[in-house]
mmCIF file of C-alpha atoms in Angstrom:
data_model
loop_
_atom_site.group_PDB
_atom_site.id
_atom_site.type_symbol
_atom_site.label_atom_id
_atom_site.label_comp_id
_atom_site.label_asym_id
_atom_site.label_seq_id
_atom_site.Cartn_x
_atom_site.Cartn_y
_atom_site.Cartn_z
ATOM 1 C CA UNK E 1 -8.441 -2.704 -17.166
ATOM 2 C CA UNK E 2 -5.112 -2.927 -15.571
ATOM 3 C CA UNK E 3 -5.056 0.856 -15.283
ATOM 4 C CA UNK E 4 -8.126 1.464 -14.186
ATOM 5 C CA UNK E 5 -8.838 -1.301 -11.457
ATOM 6 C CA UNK E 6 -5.346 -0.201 -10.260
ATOM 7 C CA UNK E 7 -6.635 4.068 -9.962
ATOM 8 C CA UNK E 8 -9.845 2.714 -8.522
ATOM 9 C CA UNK E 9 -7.621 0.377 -5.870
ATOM 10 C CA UNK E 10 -5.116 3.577 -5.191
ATOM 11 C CA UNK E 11 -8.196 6.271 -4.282
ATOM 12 C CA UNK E 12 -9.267 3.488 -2.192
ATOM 13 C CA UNK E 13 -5.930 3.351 -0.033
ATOM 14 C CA UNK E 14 -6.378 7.150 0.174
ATOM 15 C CA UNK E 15 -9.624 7.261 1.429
ATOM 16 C CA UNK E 16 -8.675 4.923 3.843
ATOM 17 C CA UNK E 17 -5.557 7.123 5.153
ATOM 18 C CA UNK E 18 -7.706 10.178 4.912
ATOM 19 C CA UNK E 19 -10.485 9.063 7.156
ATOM 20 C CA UNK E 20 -8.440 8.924 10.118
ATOM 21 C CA UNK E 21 -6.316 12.045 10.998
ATOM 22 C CA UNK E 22 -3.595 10.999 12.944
ATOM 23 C CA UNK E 23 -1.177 9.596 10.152
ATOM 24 C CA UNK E 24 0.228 7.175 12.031
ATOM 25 C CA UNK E 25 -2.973 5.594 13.392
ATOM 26 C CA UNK E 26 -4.336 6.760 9.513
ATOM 27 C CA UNK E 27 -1.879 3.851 7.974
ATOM 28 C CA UNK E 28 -2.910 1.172 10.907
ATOM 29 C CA UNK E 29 -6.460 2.020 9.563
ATOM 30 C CA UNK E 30 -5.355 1.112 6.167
ATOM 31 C CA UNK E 31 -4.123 -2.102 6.848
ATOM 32 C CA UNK E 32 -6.708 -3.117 9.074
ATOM 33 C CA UNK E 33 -9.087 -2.663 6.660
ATOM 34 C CA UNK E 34 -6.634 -4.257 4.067
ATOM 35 C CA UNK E 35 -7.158 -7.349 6.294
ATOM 36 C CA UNK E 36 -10.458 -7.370 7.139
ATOM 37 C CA UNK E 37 -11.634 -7.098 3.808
ATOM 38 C CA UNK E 38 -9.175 -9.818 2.766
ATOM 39 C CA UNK E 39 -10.621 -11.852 5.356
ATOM 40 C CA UNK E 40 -14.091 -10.792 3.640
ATOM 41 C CA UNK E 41 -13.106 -12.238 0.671
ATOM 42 C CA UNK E 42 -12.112 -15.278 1.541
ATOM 43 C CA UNK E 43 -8.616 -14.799 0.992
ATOM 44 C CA UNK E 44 -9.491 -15.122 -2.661
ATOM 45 C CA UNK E 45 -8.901 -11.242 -4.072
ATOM 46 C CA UNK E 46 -5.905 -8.407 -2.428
ATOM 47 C CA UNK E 47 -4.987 -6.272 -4.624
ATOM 48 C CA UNK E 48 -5.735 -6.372 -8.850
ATOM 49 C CA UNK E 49 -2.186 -5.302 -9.841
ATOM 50 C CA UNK E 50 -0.088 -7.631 -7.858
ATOM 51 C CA UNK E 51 -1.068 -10.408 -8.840
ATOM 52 C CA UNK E 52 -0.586 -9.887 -12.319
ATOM 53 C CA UNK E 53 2.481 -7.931 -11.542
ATOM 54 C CA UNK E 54 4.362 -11.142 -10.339
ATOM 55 C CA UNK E 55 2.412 -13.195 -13.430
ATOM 56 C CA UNK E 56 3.747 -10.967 -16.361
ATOM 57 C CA UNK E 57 6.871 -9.165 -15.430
ATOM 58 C CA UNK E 58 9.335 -11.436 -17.736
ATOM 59 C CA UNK E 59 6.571 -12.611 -19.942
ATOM 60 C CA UNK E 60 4.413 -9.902 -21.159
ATOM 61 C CA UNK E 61 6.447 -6.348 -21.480
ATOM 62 C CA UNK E 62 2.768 -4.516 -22.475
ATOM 63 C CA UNK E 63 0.867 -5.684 -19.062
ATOM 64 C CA UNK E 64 4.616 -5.306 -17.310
ATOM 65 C CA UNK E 65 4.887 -1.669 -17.876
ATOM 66 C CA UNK E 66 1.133 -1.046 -17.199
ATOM 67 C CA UNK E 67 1.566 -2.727 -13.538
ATOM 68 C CA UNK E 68 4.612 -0.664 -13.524
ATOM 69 C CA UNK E 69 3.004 2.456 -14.239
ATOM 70 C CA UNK E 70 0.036 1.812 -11.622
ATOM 71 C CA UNK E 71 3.001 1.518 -9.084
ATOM 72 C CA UNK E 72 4.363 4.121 -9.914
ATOM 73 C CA UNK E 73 1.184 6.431 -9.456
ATOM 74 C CA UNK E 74 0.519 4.452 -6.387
ATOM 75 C CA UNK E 75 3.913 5.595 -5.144
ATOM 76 C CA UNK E 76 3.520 9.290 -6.475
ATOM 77 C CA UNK E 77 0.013 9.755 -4.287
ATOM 78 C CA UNK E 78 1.495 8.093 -1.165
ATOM 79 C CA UNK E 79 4.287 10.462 -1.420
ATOM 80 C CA UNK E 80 1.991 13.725 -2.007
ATOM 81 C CA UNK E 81 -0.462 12.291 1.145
ATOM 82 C CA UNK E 82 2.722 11.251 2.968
ATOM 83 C CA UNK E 83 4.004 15.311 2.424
ATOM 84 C CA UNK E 84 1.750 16.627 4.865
ATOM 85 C CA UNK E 85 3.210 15.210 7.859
ATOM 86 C CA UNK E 86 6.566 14.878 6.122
ATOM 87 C CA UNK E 87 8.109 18.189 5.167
ATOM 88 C CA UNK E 88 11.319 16.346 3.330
ATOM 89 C CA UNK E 89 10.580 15.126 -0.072
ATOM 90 C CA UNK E 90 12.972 11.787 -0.166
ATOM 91 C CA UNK E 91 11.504 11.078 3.128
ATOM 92 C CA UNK E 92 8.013 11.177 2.110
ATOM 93 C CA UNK E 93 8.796 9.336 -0.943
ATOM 94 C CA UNK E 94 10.463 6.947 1.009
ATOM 95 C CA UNK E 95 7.450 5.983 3.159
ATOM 96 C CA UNK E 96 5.646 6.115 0.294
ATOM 97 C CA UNK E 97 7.630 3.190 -1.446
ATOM 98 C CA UNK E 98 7.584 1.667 2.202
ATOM 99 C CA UNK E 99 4.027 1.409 2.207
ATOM 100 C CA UNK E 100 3.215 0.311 -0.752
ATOM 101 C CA UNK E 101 6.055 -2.105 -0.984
ATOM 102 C CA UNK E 102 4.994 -3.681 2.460
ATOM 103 C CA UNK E 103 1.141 -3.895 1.330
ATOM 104 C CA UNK E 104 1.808 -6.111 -1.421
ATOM 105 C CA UNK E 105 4.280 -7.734 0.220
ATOM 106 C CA UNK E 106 1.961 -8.878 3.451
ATOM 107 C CA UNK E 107 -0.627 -10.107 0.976
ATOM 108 C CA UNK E 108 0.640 -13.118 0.117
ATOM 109 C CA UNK E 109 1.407 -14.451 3.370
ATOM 110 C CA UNK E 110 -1.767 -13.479 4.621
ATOM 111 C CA UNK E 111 -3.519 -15.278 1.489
ATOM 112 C CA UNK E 112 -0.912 -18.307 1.551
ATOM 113 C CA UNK E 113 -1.788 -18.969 5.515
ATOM 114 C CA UNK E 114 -5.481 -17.772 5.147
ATOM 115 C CA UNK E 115 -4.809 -15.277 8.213
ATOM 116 C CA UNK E 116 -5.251 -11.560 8.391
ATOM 117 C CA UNK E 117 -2.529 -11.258 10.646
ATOM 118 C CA UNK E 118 0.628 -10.901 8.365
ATOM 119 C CA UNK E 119 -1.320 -7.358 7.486
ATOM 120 C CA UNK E 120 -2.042 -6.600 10.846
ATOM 121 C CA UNK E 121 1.790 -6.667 12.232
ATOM 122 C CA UNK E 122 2.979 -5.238 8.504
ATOM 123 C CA UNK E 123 0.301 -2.235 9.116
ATOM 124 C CA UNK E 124 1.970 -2.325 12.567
ATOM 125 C CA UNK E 125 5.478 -2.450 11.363
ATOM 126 C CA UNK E 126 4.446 0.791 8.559
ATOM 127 C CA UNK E 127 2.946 2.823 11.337
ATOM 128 C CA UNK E 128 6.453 2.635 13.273
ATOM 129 C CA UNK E 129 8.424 3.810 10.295
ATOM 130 C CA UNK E 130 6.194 6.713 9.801
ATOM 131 C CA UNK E 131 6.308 7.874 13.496
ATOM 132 C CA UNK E 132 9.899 7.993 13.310
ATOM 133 C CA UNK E 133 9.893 9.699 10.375
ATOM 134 C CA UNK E 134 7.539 12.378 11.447
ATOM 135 C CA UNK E 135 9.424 12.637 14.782
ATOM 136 C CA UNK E 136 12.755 13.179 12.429
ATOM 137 C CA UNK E 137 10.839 15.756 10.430
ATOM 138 C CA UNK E 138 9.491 17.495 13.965
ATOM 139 C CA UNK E 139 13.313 17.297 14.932
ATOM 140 C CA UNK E 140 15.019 19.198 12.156
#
């Protein structure tokens, strides 16, 4: 389940970033819609892996590595999508760990306070670190 609620969350991130073209404006989307649908919800569901992530990483080794392994495919698509505007692998891969590291992170402030707005300014905060990193990219 852990596996497959955590593909079915990652082609949902992408769908997001691909339906706007601008990648910059692309991860504000993201987030946007990361907080409006938390909103949705009540604050009451982000994302399936986290959670359990922070539940079972020194307590349960078989659910650990699966959460691990979802990251880790998270990471590997953000850093393919993240590739077309970023030439430099490390860079990409970079962002990539960026974005999903600041996703999860703005979650549970966001569901702690019962406000969107810790997603907003993180989705805010992402888009800046991937401008400068394309304008580094459009540099070299």
């Amino acid at each position: 389940m852990i596996r497959t609620s955590g593909t079915a969350y990652g082609r949902m991130v992408l769908v997001l970033l691909d339906s706007v073209s601008d990648p910059v404006e692309s991860v504000v989307h993201a987030f946007e819609a990361a907080a409006d649908d938390l909103e949705a919800a009540d604050y009451a569901d982000a994302c399936p892996i986290g959670t359990v992530a922070l539940e079972v990483a020194s307590s349960n080794e078989v659910l650990r590595i699966a959460t691990a392994e979802v990251f880790e495919e998270w990471v590997g698509a953000a850093t393919r999508w993240f590739g077309h505007g970023v030439a430099e692998p490390k860079a990409a891969q970079s962002l990539a760990y960026s974005m999903v590291m600041v996703l999860e992170g703005a979650f549970m402030p966001s569901r702690a306070a019962r406000d969107p707005e810790p997603l907003r300014v993180a989705g805010r905060s992402m888009a800046t670190s991937v401008r400068t990193a394309i304008a580094q990219a459009d540099a070299d």
